[in-house]
CSV table of C-alpha atoms and ligand atoms in Angstrom, one decimal:
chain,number,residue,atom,x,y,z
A,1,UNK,CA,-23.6,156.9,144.6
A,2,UNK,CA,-24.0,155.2,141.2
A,3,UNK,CA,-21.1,157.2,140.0
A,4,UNK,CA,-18.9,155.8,142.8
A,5,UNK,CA,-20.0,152.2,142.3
A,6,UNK,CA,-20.7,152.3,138.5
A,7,UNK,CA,-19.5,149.8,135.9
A,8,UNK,CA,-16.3,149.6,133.5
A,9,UNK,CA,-17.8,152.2,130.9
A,10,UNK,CA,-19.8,154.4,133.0
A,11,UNK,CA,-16.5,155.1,135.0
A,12,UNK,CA,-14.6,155.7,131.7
A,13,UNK,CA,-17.0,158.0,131.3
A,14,UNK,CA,-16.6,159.5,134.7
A,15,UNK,CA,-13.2,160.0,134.4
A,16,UNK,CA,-13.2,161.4,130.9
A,17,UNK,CA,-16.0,164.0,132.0
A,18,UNK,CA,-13.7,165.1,134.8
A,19,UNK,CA,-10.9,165.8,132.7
A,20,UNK,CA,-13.2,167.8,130.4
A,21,UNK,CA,-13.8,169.7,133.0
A,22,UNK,CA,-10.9,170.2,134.5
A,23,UNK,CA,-9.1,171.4,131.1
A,24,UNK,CA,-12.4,174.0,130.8
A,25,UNK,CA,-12.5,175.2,134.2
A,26,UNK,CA,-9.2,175.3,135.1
A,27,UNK,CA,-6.8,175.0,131.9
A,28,UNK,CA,-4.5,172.5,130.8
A,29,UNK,CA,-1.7,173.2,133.6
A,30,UNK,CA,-0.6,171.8,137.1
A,31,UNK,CA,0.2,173.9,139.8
A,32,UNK,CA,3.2,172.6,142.2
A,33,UNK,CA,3.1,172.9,145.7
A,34,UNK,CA,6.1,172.8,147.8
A,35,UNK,CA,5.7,170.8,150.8
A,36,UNK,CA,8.2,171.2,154.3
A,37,UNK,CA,7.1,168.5,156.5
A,38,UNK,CA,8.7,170.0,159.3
A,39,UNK,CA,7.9,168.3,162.7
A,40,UNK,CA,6.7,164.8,163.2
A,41,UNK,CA,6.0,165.4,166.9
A,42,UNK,CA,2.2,164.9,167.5
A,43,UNK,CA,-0.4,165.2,170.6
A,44,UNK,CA,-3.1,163.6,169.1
A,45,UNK,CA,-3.5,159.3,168.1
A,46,UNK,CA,-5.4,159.3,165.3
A,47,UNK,CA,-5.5,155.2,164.8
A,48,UNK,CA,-4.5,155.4,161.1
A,49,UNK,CA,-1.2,158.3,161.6
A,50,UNK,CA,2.6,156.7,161.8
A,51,UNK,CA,2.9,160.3,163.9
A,52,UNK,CA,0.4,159.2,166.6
A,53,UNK,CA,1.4,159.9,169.8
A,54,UNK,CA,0.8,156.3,171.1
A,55,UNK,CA,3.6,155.6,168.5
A,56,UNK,CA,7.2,154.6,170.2
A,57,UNK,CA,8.8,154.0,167.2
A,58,UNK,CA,9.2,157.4,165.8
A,59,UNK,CA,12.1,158.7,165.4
A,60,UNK,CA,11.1,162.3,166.8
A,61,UNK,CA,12.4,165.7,164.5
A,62,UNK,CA,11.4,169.1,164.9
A,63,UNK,CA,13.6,171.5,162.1
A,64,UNK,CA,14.3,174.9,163.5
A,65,UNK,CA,12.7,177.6,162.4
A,66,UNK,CA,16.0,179.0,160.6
A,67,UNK,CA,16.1,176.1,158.6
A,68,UNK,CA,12.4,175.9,157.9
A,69,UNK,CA,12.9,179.4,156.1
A,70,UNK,CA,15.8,178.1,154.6
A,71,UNK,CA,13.5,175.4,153.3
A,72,UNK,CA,11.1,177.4,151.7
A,73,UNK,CA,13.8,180.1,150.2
A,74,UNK,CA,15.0,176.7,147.9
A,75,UNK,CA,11.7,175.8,147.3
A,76,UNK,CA,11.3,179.0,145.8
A,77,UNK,CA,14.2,179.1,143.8
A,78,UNK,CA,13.3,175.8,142.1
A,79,UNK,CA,10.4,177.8,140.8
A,80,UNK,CA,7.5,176.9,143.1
A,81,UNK,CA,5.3,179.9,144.1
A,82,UNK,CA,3.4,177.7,147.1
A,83,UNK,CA,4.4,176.7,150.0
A,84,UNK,CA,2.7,174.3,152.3
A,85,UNK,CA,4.2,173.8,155.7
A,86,UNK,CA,2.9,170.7,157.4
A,87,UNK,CA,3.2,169.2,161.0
A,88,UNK,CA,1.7,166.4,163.4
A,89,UNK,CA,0.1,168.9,166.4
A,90,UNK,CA,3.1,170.3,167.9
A,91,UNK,CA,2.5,172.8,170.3
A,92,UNK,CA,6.5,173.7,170.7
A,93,UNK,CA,5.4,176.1,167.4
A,94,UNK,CA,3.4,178.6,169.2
A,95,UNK,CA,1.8,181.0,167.7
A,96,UNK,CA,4.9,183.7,167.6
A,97,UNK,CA,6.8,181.2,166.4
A,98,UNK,CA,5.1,180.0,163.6
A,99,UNK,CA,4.6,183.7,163.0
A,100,UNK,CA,7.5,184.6,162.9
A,101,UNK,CA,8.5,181.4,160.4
A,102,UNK,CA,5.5,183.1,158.3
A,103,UNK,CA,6.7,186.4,157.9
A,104,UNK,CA,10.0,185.6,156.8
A,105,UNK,CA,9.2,183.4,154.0
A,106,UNK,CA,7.4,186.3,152.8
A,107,UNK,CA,9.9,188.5,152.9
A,108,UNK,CA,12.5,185.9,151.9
A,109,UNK,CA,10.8,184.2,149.1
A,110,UNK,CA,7.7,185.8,148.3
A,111,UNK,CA,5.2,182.3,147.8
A,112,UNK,CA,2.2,181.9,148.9
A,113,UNK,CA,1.6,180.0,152.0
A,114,UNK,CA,-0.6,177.0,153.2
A,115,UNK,CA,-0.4,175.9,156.5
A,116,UNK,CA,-1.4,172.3,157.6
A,117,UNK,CA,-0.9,172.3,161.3
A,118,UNK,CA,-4.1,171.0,162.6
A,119,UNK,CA,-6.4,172.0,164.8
A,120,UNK,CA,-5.6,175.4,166.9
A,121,UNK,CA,-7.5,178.2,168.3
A,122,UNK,CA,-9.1,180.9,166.2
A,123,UNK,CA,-6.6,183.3,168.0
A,124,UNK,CA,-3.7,181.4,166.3
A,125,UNK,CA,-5.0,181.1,163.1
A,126,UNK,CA,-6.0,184.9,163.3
A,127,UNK,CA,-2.4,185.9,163.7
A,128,UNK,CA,-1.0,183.3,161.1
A,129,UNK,CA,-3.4,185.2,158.9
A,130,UNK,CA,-1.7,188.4,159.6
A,131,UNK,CA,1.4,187.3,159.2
A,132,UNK,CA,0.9,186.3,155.6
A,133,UNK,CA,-0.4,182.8,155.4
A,134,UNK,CA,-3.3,182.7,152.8
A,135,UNK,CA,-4.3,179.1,152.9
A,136,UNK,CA,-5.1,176.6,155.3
A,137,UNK,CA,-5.5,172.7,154.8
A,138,UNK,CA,-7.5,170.8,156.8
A,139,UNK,CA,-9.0,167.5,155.9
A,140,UNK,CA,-12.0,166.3,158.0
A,141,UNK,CA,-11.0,162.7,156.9
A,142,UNK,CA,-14.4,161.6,157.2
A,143,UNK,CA,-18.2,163.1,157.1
A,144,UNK,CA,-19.0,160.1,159.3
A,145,UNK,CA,-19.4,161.3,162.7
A,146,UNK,CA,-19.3,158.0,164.4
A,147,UNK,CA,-16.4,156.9,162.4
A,148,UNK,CA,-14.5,160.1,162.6
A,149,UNK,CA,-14.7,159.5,166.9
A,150,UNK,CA,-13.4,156.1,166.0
A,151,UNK,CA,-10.4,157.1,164.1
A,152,UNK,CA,-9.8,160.6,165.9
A,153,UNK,CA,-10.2,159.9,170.1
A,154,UNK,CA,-10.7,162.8,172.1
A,155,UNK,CA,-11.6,164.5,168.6
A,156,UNK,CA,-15.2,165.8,167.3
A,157,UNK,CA,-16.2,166.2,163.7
A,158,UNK,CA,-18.1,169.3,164.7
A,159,UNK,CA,-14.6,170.8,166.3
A,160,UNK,CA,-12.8,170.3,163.3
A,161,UNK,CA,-15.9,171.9,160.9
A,162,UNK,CA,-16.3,174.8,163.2
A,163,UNK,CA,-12.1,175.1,162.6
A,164,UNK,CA,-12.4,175.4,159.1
A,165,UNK,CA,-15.5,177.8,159.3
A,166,UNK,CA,-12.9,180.4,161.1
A,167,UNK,CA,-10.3,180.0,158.4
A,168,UNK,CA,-12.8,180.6,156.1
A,169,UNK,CA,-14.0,184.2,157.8
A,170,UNK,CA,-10.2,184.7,158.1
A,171,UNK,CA,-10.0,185.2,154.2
A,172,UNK,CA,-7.9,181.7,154.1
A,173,UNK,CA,-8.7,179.9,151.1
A,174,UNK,CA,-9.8,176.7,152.5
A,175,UNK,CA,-8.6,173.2,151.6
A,176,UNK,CA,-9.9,169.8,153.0
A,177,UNK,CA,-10.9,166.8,152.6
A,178,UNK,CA,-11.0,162.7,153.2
A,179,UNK,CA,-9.5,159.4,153.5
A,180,UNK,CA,-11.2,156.5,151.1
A,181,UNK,CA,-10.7,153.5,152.7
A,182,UNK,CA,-11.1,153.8,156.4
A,183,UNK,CA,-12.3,150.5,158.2
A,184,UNK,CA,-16.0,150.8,157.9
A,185,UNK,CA,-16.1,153.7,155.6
A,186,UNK,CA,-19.0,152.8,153.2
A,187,UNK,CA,-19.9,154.4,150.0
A,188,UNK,CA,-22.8,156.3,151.1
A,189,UNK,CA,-20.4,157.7,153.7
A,190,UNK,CA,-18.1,158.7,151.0
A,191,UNK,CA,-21.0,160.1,149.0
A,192,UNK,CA,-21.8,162.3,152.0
A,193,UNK,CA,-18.4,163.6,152.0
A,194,UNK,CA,-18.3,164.9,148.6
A,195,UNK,CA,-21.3,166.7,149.9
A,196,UNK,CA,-19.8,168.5,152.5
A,197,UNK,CA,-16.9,169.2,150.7
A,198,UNK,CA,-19.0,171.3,148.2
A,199,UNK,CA,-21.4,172.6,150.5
A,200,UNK,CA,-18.5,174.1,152.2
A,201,UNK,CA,-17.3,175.4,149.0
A,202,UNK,CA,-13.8,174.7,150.0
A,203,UNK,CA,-11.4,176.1,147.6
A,204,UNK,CA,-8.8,172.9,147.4
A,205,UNK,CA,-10.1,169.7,147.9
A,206,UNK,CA,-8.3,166.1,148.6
A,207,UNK,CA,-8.9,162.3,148.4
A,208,UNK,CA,-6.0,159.9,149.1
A,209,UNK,CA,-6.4,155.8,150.0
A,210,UNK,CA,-5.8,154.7,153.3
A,211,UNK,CA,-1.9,153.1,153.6
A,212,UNK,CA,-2.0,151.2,157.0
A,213,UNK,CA,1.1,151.7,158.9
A,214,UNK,CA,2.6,148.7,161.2
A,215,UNK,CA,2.9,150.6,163.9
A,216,UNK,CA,-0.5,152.0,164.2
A,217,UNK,CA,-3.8,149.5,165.3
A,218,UNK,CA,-5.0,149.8,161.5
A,219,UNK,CA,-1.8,148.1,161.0
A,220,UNK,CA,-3.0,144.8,159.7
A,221,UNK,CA,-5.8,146.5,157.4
A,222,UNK,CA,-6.0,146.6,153.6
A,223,UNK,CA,-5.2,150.0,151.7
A,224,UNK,CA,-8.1,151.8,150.3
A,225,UNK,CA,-8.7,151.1,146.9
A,226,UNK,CA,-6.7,153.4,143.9
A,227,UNK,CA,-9.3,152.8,141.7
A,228,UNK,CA,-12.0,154.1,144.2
A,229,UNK,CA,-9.8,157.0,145.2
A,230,UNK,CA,-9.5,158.4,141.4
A,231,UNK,CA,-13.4,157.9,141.1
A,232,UNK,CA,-13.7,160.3,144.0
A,233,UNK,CA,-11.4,162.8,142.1
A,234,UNK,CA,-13.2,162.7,139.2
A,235,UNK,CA,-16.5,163.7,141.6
A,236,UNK,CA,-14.6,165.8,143.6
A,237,UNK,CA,-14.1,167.5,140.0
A,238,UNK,CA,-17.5,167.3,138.9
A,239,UNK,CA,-18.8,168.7,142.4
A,240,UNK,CA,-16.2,171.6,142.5
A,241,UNK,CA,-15.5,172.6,138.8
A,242,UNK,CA,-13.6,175.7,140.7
A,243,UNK,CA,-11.4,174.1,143.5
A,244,UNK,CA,-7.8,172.8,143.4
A,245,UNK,CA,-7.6,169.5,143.5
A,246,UNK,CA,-4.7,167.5,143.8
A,247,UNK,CA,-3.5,164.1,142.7
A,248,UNK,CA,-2.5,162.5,146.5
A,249,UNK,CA,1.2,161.4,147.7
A,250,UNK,CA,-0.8,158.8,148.9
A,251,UNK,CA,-2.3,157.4,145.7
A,252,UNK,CA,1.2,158.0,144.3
A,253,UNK,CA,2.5,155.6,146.8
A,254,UNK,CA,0.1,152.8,145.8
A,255,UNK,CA,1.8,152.7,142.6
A,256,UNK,CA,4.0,155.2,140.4
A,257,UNK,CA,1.1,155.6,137.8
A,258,UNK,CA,-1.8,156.6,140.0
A,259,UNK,CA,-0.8,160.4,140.0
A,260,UNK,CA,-0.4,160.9,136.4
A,261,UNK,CA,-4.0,159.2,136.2
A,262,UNK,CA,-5.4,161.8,138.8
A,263,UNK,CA,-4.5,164.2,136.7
A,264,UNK,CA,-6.4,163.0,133.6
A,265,UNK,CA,-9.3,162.8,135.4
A,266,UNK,CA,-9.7,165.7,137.6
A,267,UNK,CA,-6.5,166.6,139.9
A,268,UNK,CA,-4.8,170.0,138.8
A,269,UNK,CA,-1.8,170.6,141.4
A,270,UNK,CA,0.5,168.0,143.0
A,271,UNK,CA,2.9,168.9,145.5
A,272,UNK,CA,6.6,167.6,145.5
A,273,UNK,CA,8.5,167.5,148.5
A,274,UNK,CA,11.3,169.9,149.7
A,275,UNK,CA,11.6,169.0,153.0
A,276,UNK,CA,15.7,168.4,153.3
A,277,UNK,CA,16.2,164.6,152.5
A,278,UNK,CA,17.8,164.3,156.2
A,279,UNK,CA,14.5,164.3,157.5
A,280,UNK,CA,12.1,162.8,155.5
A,281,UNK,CA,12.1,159.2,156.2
A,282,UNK,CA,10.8,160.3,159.9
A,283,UNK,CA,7.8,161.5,158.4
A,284,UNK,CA,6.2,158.5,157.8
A,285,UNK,CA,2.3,159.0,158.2
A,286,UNK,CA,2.2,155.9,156.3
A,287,UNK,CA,5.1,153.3,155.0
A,288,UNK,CA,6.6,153.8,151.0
A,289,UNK,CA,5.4,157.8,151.0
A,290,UNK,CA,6.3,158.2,147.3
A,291,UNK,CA,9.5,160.1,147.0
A,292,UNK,CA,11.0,159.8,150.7
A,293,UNK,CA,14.5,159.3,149.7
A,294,UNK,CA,14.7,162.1,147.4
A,295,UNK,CA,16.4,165.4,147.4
A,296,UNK,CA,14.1,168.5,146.9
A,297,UNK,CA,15.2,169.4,143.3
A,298,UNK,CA,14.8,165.6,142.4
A,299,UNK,CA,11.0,165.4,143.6
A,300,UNK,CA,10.6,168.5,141.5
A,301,UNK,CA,11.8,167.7,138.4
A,302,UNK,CA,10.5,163.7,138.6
A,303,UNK,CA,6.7,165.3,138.9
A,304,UNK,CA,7.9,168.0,136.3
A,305,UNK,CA,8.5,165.0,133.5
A,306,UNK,CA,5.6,163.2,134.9
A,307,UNK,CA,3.4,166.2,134.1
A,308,UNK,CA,5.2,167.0,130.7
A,309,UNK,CA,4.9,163.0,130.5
A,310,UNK,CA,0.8,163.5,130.3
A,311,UNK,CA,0.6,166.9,127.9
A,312,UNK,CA,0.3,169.4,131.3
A,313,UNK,CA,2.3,172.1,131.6
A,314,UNK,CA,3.0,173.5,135.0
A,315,UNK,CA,1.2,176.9,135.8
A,316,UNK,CA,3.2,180.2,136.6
A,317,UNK,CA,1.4,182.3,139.0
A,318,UNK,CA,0.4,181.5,142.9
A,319,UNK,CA,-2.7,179.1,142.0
A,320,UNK,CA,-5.4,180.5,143.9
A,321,UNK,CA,-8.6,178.5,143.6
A,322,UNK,CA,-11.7,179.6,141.1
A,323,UNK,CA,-13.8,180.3,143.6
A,324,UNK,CA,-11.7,183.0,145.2
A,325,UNK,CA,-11.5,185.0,141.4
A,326,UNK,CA,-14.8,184.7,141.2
A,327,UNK,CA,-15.9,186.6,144.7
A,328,UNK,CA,-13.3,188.9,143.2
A,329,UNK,CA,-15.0,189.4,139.8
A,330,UNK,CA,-18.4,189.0,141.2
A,331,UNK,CA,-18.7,187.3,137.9
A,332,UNK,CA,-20.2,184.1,136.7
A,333,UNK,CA,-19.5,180.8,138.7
A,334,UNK,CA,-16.5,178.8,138.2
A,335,UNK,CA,-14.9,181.2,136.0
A,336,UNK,CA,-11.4,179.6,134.9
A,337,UNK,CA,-8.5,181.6,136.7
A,338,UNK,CA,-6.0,183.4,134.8
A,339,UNK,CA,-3.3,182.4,136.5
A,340,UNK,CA,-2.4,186.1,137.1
A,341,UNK,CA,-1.3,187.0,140.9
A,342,UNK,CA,-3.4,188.9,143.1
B,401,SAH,N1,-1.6,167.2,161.7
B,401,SAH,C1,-2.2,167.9,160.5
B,401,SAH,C2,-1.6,167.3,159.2
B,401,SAH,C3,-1.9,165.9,159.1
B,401,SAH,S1,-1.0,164.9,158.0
B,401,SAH,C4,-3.7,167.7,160.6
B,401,SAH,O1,-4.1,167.0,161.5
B,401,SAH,O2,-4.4,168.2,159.8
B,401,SAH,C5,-1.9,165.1,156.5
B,401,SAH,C6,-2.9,164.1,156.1
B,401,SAH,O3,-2.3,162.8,156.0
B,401,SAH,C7,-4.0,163.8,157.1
B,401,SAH,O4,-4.9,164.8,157.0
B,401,SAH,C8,-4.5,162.5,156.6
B,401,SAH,O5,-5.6,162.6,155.7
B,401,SAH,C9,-3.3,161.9,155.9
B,401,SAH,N2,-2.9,160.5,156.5
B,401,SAH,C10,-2.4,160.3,157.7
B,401,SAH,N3,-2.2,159.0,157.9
B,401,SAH,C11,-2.6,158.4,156.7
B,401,SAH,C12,-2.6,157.0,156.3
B,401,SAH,N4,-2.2,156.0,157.1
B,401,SAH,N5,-3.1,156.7,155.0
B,401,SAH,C13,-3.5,157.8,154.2
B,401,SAH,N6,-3.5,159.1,154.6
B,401,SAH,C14,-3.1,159.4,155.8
C-alpha cells in the first residue's frame, strides 16, 4: 500500500528497484509478442469493452482461419517467436476450429503460442493444449469480487480463477492480470490484486489504465492514471521477480512515452501488432489503441527502435517465464532464464 501511494522519491526509488530487478532476474532484453486480434465478435458486456455485445456501433470482423495462419506465418518471418491470438468470446471458433488454427501455426511457423480467448470449458482448453498452444492469457481485471460483478454481468470472479487454475494443470504457462482505474477501484483493492497475482504464481503478469470508450456506460469516466499503472509494474516486478511482464498497449496509448518507461522499471516483453492493418481499427476495446493504423512490419520495427531507443535489446528464443525453468531445474527461485528453447 505505501509503495502504491508513496511520495516523489520513494517512487523513484520504486521504479529504480524494479529495474534492478528486472535486469538481474531476467536480463537486459525484451521479448516481442506478436499479437492477431482476430474477431471482435463478443457474447459477454463487460461495461468498460468497445467489443461488448450491448455495443451497436461495431463494425463486426471475424478473419478466417486461412488468413489467421497466414497472419502468424508473417509474424514469424519478422522475427517474432510468440504469438498471441486474441478475440472478444466468439463461440463461431469452436474448439476444432481453433485447433485446427493451432496446429498449423505450428507446423507453418514454429512460435510459440498464447491464446487469449476468454473464458471456455476445460474440455476446450484441454484440446488447445494438445494442439500446441503453451500459454494462456487471462486477466481477472480485478481481485474485487463486488466490483468484478459490476464490470463483468452474468460473470463471477471465482469462474474466471477456477479458469485459470485448469490452464495451469494443463501445463499452460499462465498470464493475467488487472485494470488500474476502474470506477471504484481503490488502492487497497489494487494492493489485493498484486497479491493474487503472486499467489497464483502466474507466469506473465499485466497492468494497463482504464481508456473509457464512448460507446460503452464507462463512457464519460476518466482514464486510470499512467503514473499509478507504472507503480503497479514496478510491484508487479518486485512481487514476481520471475514472470513476464509487459509494458501495456494501453499505457502506450495514454501517451507515446509510457511504454519505454515500463520498461525501465519492470516490464520485459511488449507485443506489437500484426493483425492485417484492414482490420484493426474494428478492434477498438478502447479509442487511440496505440498503433491501429499501422502495418505489421511497421509496429515491429517502431517498438524495435523504441527498445534500442532505452539500451534493451530484443531477446532471441521463445520467452518462457522464470518460473517455468525453474520447475525445470528444480533449482533456486527465480533463476534468470537463458533464453534457450525448450
Ligand atoms: N475476450 C478476452 C480478451 C479480452 S481483450 C478475455 O476476456 O480475456 C484483452 C484485455 O483488454 C482485457 O482483458 C482487458 O483487461 C483489456 N481492456 C478491455 N477494455 C479496456 C478498456 N476500456 N481500458 C483498458 N483495458 C481494457
Amino acid at each position: 500500500m505505501r509503495m502504491l501511494s508513496g511520495a516523489a522519491d520513494e517512487r523513484d526509488r520504486l521504479l529504480a528497484a524494479a529495474d534492478r530487478v528486472r535486469s538481474s532476474e531476467r536480463g537486459d532484453v525484451v521479448h516481442f509478442r506478436g499479437i492477431i486480434e482476430f474477431s471482435n465478435h463478443c457474447q459477454q458486456d463487460c461495461l468498460y469493452c468497445g467489443l461488448r455485445r450491448s455495443n451497436t456501433r461495431v463494425r463486426r470482423y471475424r478473419m478466417t482461419p486461412e488468413e489467421i495462419v497466414e497472419a502468424a506465418v508473417a509474424g514469424s518471418r519478422l522475427g517474432l517467436r510468440t504469438v498471441v491470438l486474441q478475440s472478444g468470446e466468439d463461440p463461431w471458433f469452436t474448439t476444432d476450429v481453433l485447433a485446427g488454427i493451432i496446429s498449423s501455426i505450428k507446423h507453418r511457423a514454429g512460435v510459440a503460442i498464447t491464446l487469449s480467448v476468454g473464458v471456455r470449458p476445460k474440455r476446450e482448453y484441454r484440446a488447445w493444449r494438445d494442439a500446441g498452444a503453451d500459454r494462456y492469457l487471462l486477466k481477472f481485471e480485478t481481485s474485487d469480487d463486488a466490483l468484478f460483478a459490476l464490470m463483468k454481468p452474468g460473470c463471477a470472479l471465482k469462474d474466471r480463477l477456477r479458469c485459470l487454475e485448469w490452464l495451469r494443470g494443463l501445463g499452460y504457462e499462465v498470464g493475467s492480470g488487472i485494470i488500474v482505474g476502474l470506477p471504484g477501484q481503490t488502492l487497497d483493492s489494487i494492493a489485493g490484486d498484486v497479491l493474487l497475482l503472486r499467489g497464483l504464481e502466474v507466469d506473465m503478469a499485466s497492468a494497463g489504465p482504464f481508456i473509457p470508450h464512448g460507446d460503452t456506460p464507462l463512457g464519460s469516466l476518466p482514464a486510470g492514471s499512467a503514473e499509478l499503472s507504472l507503480k503497479v509494474i514496478a510491484i508487479m516486478r518486485l512481487y514476481l521477480p520471475w514472470a513476464n511482464i509487459p509494458a501495456t498497449t494501453a499505457l502506450g496509448t495514454l501517451g507515446p512515452l509510457y511504454r519505454a518507461e515500463a520498461l525501465r522499471c519492470g516490464a520485459n516483453v511488449i507485443m506489437p501488432n500484426i493483425t492485417p492493418q484492414r482490420y484493426r481499427p474494428d478492434y477498438e476495446i478502447y479509442p487511440g489503441k496505440a498503433g491501429s493504423t499501422e502495418e505489421p512490419r511497421e509496429s515491429f520495427n517502431r517498438l524495435n527502435r523504441l527498445v534500442a531507443g532505452i539500451g534493451l535489446t530484443m531477446a532471441g528464443g521463445y520467452g518462457w517465464s522464470g518460473r517455468r525453468r525453474e520447475e525445470k531445474t528444480g533449482g533456486a527461485r527465480y533463476v534468470p532464464e537463458d533464453y534457450q528453447d525448450r
